[in-house]
Tab-separated table of C-alpha atoms in Angstrom:
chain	number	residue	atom	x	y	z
M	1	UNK	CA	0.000	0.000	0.000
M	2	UNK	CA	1.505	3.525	-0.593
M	3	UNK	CA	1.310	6.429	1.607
M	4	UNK	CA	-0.829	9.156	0.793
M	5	UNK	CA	0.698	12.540	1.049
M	6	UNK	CA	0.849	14.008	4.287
M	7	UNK	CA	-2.157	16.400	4.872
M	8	UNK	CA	-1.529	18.893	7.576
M	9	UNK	CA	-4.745	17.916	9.819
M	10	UNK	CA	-3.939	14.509	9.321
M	11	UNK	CA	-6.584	13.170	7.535
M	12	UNK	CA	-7.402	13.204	4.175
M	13	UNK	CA	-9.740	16.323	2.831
M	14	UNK	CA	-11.661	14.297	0.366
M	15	UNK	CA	-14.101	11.896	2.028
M	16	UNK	CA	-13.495	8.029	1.610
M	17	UNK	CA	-16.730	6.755	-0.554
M	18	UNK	CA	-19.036	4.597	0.672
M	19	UNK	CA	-18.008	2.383	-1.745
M	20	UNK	CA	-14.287	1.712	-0.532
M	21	UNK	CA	-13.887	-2.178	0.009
M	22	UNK	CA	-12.486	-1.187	3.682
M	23	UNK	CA	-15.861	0.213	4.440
M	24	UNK	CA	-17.271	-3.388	4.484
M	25	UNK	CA	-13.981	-4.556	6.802
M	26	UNK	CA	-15.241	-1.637	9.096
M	27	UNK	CA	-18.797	-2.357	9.552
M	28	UNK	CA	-17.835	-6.266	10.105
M	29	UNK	CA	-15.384	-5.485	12.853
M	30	UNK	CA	-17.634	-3.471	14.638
M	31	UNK	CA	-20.699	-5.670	14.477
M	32	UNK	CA	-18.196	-8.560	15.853
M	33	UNK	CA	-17.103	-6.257	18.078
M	34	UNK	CA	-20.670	-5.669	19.424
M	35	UNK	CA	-21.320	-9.884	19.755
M	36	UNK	CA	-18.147	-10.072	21.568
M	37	UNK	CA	-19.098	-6.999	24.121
M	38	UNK	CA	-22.768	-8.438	24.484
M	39	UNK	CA	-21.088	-11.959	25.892
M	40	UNK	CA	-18.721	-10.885	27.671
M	41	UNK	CA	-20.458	-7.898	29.469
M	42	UNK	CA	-23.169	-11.173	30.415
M	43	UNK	CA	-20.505	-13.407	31.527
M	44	UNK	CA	-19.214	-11.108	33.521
M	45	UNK	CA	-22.290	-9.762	35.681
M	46	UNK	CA	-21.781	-12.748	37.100
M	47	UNK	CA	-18.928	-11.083	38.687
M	48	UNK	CA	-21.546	-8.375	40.432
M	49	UNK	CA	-22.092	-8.316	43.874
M	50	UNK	CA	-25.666	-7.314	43.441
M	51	UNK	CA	-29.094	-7.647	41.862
M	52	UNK	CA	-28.617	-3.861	40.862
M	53	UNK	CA	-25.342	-4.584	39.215
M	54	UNK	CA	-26.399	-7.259	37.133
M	55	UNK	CA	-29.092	-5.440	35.794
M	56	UNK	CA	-27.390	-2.304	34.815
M	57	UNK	CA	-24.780	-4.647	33.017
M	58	UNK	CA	-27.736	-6.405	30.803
M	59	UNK	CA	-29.131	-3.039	30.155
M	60	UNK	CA	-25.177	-2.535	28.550
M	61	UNK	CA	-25.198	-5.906	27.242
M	62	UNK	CA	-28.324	-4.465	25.400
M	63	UNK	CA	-27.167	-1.812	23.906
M	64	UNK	CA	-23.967	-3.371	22.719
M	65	UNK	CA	-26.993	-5.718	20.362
M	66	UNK	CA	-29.041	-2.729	19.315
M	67	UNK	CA	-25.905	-1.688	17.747
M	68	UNK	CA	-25.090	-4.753	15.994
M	69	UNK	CA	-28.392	-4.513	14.610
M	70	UNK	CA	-27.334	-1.051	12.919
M	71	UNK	CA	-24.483	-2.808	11.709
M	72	UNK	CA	-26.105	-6.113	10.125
M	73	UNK	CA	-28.317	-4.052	8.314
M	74	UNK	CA	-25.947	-1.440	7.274
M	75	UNK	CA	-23.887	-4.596	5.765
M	76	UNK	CA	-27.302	-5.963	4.269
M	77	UNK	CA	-28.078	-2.484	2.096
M	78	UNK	CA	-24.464	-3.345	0.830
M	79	UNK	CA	-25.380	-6.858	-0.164
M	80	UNK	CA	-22.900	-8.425	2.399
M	81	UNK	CA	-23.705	-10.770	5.031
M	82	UNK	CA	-22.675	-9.677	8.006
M	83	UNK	CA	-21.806	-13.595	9.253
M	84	UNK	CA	-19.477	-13.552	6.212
M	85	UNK	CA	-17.870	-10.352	6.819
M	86	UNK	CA	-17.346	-10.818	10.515
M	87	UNK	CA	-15.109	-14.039	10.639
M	88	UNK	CA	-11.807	-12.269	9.331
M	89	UNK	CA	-12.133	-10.723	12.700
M	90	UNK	CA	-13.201	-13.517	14.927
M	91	UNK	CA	-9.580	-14.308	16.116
M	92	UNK	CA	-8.615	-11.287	16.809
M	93	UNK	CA	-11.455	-9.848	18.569
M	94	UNK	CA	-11.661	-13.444	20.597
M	95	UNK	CA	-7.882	-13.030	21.334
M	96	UNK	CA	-8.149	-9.408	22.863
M	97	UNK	CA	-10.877	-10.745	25.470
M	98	UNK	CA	-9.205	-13.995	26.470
M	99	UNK	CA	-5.949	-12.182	26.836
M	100	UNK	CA	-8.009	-9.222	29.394
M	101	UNK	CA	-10.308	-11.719	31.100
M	102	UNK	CA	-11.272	-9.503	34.395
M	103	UNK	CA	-11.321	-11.999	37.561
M	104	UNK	CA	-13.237	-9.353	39.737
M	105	UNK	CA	-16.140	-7.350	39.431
M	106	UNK	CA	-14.162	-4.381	39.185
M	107	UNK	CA	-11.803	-4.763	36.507
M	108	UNK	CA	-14.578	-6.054	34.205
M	109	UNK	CA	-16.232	-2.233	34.756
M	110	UNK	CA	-12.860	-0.494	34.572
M	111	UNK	CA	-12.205	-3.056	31.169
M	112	UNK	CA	-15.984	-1.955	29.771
M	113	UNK	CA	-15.857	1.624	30.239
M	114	UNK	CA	-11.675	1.754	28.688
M	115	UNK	CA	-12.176	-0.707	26.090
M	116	UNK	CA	-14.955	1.144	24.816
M	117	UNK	CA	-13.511	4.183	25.007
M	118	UNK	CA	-10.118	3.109	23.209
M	119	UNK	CA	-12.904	1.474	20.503
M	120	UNK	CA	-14.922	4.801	20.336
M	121	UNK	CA	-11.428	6.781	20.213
M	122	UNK	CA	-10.494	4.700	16.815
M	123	UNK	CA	-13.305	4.671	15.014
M	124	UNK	CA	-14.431	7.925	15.854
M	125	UNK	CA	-10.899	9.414	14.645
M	126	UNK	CA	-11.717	7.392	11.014
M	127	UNK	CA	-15.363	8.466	11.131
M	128	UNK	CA	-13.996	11.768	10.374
M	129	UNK	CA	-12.740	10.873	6.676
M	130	UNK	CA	-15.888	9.204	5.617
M	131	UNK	CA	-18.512	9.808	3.344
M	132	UNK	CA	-21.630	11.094	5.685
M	133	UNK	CA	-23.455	7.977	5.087
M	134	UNK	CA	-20.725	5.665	6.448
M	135	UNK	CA	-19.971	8.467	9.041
M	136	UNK	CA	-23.280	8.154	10.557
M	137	UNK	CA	-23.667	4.582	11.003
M	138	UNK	CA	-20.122	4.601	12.756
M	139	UNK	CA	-20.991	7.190	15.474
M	140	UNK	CA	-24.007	6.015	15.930
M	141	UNK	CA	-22.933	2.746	16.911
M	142	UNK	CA	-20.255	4.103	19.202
M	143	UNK	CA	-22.844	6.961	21.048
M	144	UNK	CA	-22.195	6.785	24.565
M	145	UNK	CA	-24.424	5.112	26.413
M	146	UNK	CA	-25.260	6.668	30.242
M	147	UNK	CA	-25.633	3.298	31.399
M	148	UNK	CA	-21.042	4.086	31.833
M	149	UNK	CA	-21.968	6.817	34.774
M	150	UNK	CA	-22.934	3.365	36.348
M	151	UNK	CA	-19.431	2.380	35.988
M	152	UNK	CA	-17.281	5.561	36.795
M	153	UNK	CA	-19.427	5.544	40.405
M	154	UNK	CA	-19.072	1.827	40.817
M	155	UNK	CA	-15.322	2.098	40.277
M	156	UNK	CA	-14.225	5.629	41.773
M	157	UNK	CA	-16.049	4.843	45.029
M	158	UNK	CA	-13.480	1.992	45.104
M	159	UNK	CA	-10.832	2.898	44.562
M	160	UNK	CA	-11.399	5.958	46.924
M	161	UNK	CA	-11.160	3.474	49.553
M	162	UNK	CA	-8.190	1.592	48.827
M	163	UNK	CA	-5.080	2.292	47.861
M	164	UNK	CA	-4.013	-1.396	46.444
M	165	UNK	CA	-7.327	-1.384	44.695
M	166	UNK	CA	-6.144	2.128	42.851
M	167	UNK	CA	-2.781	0.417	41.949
M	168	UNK	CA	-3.901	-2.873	40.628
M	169	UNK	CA	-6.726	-1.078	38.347
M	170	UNK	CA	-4.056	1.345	37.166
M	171	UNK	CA	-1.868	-1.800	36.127
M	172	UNK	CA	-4.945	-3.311	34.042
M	173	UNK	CA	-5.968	-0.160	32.641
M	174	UNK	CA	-2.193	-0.033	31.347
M	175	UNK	CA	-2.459	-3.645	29.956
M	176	UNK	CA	-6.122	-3.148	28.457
M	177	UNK	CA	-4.675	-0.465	26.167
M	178	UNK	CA	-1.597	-2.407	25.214
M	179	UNK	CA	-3.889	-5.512	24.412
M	180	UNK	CA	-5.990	-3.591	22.361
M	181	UNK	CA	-3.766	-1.847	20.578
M	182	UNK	CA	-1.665	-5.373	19.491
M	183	UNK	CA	-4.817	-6.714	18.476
M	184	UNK	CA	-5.586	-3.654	16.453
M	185	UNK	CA	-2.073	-4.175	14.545
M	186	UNK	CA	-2.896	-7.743	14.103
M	187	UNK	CA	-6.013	-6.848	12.529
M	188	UNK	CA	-4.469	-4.150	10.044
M	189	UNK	CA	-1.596	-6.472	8.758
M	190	UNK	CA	-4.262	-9.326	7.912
M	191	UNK	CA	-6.646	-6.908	6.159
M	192	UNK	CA	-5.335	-4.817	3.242
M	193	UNK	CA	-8.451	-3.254	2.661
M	194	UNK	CA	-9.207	-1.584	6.225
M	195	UNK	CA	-4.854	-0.774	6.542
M	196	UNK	CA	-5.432	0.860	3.172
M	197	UNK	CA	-8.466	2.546	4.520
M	198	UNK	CA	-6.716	3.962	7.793
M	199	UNK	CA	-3.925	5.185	5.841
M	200	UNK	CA	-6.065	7.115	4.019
M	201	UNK	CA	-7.970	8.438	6.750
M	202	UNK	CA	-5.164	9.099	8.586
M	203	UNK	CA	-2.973	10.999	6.149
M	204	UNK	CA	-0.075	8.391	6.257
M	205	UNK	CA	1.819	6.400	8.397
M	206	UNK	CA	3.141	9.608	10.671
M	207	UNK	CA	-0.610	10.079	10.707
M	208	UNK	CA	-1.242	6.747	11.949
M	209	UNK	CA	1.065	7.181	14.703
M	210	UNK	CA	-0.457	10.665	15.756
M	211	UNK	CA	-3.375	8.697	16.124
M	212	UNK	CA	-2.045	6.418	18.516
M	213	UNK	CA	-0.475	9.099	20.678
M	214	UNK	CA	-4.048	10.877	20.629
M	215	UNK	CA	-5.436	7.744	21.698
M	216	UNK	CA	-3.371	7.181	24.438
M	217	UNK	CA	-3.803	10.773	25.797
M	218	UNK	CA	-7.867	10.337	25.902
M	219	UNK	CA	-6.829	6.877	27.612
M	220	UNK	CA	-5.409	8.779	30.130
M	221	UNK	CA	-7.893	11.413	30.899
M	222	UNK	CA	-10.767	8.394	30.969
M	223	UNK	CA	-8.291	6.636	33.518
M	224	UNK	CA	-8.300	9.949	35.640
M	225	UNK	CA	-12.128	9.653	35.595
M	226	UNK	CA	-12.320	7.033	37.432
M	227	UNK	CA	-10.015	7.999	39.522
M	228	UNK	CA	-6.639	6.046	38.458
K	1	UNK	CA	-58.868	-15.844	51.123
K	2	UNK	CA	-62.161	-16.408	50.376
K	3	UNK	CA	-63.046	-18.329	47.066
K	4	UNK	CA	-65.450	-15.945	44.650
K	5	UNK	CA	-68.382	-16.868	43.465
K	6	UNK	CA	-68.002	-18.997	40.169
K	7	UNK	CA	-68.095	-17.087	37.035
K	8	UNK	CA	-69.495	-19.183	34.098
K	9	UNK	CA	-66.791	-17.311	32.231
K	10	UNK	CA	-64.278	-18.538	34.530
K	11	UNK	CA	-63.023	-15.120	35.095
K	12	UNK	CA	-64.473	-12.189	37.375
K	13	UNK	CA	-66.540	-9.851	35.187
K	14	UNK	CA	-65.338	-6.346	36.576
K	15	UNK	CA	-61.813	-5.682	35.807
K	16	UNK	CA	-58.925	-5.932	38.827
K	17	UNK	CA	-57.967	-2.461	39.150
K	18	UNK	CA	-54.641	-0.904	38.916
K	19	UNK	CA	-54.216	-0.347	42.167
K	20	UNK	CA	-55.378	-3.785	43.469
K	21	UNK	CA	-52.320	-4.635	45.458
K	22	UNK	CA	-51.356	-7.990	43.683
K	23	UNK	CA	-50.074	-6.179	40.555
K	24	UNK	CA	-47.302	-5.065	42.005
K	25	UNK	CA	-46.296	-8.568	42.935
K	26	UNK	CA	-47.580	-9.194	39.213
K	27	UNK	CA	-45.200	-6.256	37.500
K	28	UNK	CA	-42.559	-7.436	39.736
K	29	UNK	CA	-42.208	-11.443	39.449
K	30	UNK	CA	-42.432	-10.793	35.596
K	31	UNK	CA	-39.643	-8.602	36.033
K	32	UNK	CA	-37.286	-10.789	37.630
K	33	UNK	CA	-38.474	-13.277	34.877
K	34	UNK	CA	-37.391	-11.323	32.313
K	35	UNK	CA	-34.110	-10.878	33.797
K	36	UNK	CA	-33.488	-14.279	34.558
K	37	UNK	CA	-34.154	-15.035	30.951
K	38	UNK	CA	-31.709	-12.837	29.821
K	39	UNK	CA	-28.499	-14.130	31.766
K	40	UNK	CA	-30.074	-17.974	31.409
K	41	UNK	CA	-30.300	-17.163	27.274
K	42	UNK	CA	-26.312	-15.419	27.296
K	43	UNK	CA	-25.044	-17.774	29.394
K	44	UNK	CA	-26.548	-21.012	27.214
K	45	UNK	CA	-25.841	-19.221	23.916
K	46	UNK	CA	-22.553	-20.894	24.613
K	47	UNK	CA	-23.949	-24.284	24.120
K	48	UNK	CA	-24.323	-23.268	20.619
K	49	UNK	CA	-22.449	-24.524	17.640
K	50	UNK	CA	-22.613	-21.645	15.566
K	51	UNK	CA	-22.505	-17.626	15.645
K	52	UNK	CA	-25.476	-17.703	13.547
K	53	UNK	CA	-27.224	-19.624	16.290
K	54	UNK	CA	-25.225	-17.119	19.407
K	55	UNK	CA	-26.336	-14.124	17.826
K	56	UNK	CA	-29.975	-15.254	17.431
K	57	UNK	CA	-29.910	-15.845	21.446
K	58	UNK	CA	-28.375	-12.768	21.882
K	59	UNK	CA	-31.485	-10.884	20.119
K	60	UNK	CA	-34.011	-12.794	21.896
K	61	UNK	CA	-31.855	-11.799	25.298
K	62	UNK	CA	-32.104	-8.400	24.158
K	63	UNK	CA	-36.145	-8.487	23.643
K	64	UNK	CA	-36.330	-9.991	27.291
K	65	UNK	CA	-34.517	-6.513	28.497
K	66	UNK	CA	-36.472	-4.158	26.806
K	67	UNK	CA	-39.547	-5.972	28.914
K	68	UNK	CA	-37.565	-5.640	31.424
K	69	UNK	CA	-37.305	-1.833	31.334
K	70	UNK	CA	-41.259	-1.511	30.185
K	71	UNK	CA	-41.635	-3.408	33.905
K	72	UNK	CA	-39.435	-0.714	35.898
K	73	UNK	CA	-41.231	2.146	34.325
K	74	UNK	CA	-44.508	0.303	34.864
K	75	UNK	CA	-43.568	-0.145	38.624
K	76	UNK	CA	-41.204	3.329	38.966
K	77	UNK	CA	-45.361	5.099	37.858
K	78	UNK	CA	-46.772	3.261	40.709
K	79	UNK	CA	-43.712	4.520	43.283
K	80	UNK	CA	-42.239	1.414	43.447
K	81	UNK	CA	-38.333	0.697	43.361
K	82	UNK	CA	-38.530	-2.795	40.870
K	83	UNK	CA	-35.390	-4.442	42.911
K	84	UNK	CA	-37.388	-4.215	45.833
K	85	UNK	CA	-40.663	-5.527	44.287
K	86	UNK	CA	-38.731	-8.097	42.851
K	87	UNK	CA	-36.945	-9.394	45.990
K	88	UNK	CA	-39.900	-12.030	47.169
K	89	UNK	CA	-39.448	-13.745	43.524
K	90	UNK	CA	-35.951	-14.674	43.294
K	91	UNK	CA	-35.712	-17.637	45.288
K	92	UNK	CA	-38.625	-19.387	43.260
K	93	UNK	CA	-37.507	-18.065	39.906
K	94	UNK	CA	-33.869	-19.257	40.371
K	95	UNK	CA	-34.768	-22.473	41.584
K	96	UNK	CA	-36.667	-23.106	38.372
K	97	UNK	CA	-33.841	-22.516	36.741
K	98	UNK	CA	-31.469	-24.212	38.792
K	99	UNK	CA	-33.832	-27.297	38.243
K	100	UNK	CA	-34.418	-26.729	34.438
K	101	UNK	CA	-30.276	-26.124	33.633
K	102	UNK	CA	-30.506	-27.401	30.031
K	103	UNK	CA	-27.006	-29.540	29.649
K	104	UNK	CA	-27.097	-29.648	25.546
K	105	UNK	CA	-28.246	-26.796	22.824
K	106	UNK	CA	-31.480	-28.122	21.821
K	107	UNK	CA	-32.279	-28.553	25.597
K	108	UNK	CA	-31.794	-25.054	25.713
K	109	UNK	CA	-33.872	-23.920	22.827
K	110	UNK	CA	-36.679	-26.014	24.062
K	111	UNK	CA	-36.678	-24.381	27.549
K	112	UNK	CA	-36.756	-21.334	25.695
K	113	UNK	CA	-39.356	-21.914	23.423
K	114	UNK	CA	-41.766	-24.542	25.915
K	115	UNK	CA	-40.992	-21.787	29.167
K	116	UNK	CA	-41.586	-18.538	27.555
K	117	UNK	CA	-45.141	-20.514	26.126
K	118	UNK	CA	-46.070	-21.379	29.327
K	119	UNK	CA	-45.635	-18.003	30.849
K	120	UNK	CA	-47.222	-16.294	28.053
K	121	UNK	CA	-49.849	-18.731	28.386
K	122	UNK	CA	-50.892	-18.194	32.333
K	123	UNK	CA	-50.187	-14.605	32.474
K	124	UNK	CA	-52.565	-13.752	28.968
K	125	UNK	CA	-55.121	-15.069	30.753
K	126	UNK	CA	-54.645	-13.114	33.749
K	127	UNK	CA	-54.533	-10.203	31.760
K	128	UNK	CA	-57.950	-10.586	30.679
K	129	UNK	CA	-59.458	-9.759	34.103
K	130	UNK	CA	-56.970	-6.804	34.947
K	131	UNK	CA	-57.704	-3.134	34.215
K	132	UNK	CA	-57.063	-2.239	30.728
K	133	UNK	CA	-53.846	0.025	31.512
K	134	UNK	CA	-52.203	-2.801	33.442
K	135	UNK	CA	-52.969	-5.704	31.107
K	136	UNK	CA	-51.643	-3.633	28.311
K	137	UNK	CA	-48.362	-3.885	30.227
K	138	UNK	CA	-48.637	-7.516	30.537
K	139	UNK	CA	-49.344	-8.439	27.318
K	140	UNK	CA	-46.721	-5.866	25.875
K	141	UNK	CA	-44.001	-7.499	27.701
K	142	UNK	CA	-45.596	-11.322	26.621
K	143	UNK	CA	-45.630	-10.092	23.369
K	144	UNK	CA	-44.438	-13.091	20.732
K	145	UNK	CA	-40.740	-12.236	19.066
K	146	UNK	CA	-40.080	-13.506	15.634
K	147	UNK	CA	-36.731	-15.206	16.822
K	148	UNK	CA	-38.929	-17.550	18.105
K	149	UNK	CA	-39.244	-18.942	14.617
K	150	UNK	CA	-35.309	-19.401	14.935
K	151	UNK	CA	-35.691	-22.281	17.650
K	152	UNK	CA	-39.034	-24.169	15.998
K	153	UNK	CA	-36.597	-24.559	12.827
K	154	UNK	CA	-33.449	-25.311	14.904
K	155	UNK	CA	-35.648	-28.278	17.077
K	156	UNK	CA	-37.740	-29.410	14.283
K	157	UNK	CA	-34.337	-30.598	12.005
K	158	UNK	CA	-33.124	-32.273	14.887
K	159	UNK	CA	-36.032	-34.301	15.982
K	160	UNK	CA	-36.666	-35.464	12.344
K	161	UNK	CA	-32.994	-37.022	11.873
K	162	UNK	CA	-33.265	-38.277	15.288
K	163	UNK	CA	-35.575	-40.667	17.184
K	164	UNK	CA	-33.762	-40.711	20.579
K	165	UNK	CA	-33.239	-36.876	20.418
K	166	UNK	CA	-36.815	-36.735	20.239
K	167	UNK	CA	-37.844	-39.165	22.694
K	168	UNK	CA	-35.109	-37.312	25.552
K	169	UNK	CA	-36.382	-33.555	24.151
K	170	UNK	CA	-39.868	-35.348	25.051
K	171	UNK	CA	-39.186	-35.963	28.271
K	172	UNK	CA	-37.236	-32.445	29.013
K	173	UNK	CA	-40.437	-30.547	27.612
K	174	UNK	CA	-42.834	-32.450	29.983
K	175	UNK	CA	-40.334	-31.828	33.170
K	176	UNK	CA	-40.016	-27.655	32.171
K	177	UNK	CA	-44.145	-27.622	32.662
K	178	UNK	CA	-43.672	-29.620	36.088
K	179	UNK	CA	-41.330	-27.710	37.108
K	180	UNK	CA	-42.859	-24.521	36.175
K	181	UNK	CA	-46.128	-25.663	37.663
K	182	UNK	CA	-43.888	-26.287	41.281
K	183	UNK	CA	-42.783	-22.909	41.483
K	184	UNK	CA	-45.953	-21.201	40.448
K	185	UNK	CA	-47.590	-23.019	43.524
K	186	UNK	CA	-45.138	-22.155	45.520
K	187	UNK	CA	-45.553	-18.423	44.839
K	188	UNK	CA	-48.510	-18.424	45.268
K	189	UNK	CA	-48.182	-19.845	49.060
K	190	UNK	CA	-45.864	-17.452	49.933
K	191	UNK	CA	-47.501	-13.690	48.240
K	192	UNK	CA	-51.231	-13.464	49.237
K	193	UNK	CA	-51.810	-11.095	47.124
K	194	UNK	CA	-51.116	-12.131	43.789
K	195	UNK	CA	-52.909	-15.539	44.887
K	196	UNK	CA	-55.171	-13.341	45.793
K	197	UNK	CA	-55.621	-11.490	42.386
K	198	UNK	CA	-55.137	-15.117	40.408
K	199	UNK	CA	-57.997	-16.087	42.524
K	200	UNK	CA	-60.259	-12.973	41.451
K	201	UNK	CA	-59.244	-13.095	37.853
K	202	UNK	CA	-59.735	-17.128	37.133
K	203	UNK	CA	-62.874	-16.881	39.515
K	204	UNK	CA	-62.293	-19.428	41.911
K	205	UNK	CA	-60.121	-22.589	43.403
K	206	UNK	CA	-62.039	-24.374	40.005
K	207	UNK	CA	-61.331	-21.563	37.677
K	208	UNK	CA	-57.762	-22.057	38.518
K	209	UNK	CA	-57.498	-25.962	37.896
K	210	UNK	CA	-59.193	-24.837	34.473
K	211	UNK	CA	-56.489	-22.744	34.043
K	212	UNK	CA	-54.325	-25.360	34.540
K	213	UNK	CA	-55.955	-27.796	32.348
K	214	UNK	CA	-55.725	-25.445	29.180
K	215	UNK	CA	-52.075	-24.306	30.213
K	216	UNK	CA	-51.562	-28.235	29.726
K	217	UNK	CA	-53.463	-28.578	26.383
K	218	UNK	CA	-51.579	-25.384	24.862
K	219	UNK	CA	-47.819	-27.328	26.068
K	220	UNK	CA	-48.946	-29.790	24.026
K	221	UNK	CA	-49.739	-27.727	20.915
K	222	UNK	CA	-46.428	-26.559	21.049
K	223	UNK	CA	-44.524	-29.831	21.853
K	224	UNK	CA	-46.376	-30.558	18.730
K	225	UNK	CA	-45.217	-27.561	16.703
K	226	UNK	CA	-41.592	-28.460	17.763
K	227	UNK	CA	-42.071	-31.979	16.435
K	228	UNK	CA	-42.403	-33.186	20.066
């Protein structure tokens, strides 16, 4: 793939057309990404310690399936179905969660709330260079949910209260991040058609790499929120 | 409580009103269904063999939420917290579970399909003796999803091509309406006044073995339409 030329915002000023083969790549990874949340968010209000908990986790578990529901259908107008285009992105998707599988309550909420928010970061940076269309389906899949204030309380009154708590969170938040982003590069050096897309919604490889710094910048201010 | 006069109908002619104190108990041991369905459906999506087959679970989970919610505002207009309505119906509503744990997929799609009939089936006709505005609720939330098409097709395959699958599927259909029909009673010991309202709305102690009866006759419909 060649680098595009280097635009000074650091994306590209035309928009990339609905029509790119990467857009397909896109949709798919986010609708597995969806599946993947759904289950694991379930599995892991097992993990709560109340009623209250549990339900505020299915009501995110929810969500995360209304969303894939955008996405299956967004992948049906193109023709594609979306069982097809998801498996490319099975392993790598599965690999992220079994590598960051939270043994306590908390560190599933912390892993929710930053694992979304690295997700939203991403896509939201390569929403930017689409066509409106393509745009739109993106953010709307990644809207914030308010079900997350659930999680910020849960986890800052915890961590309020004990310092080893604060430092073992801190640790996983570190590791949730570094997960995700070697699953991400995984992901791009399988699929030419989504690298080629991020290139050119990124500008270029520097671009790329600005992109990753911003990322781990917001990671850092969504770590403070919660108090780590 | 005092047995009613015997309707010919079998049910009380003057709607239950809204704020007869048994719907409460009714808005609230729905509620805990629904939630119970939706961890029971996520966690036993992992019996499946396919994604297909995981993500079709995952959108009937997702239906049994939005009840959920429909149930909270229901309750939340009536000044009632739902966790603490709900409270009295865990133990019997887990235990049916616990007692029902399906060990193979199919097991699971008939519990599914044969449980949410029987539900539907003795709350609808509850519903037709409340007040309008509260059995509008109840038959919202009991309303029939299209994924339950999903399971006939899944069940039906597998009983044709297999004569012990059907004989063992048999069996596990006939021990979900025992089952239910334990836990039922023994909610109804324990909250006075829903026993009270089931009472008003079937009539009597006979209107409630009629009940019975036709809950019976409509399991077997749908045994049949699974191939059972």
């Amino acid at each position: 793939m060649a680098a595009q030329s280097p635009a000074t915002s650091g994306v590209s000023t035309s928009p990339i057309a609905a029509d790119n083969p990467g857009v397909i790549d896109l949709f798919a990874v986010l609708a597995y990404g969806e599946i993947s949340a759904f289950y694991r968010l379930a599995e892991e209000a097992k993990l709560s310690p109340t009623l209250r908990g549990k339900v505020a986790v299915a009501k995110m578990a929810t969500a995360e399936m209304a969303h894939f529901q955008t996405l299956e259908t967004a992948l049906a107008e193109c023709g594609v179905d979306v069982f097809d285009a998801m498996a490319p992105f099975v392993r790598a998707l599965d690999a992220y969660h079994a590598s960051t599988d939270p043994s306590t309550w908390l560190e599933s909420m912390v892993k929710f709330y930053v694992g979304d928010g690295i997700a939203a970061d991403f896509y939201t940076e390569i929403a930017g260079a689409l066509d409106p269309a393509v745009a739109t389906v993106v953010r709307d899949v990644l809207a914030e949910t308010s079900h997350s204030e659930f999680v910020v309380e849960e986890v800052r009154r915890a961590v309020t209260t004990s310092r080893s708590e604060r430092d073992r969170l801190t640790l996983w938040g570190r590791r949730l991040l570094g997960e995700a982003i070697t699953q991400a590069q995984y992901v791009m050096a399988q699929r030419d058609e989504l690298a080629e897309l991020v290139l050119t919604a990124t500008g270029d490889l520097n671009g790329i790499a600005a992109l990753f710094e911003r990322m781990q910048d917001s990671h850092a201010q969504r770590m403070a929120v919660l108090g780590l």
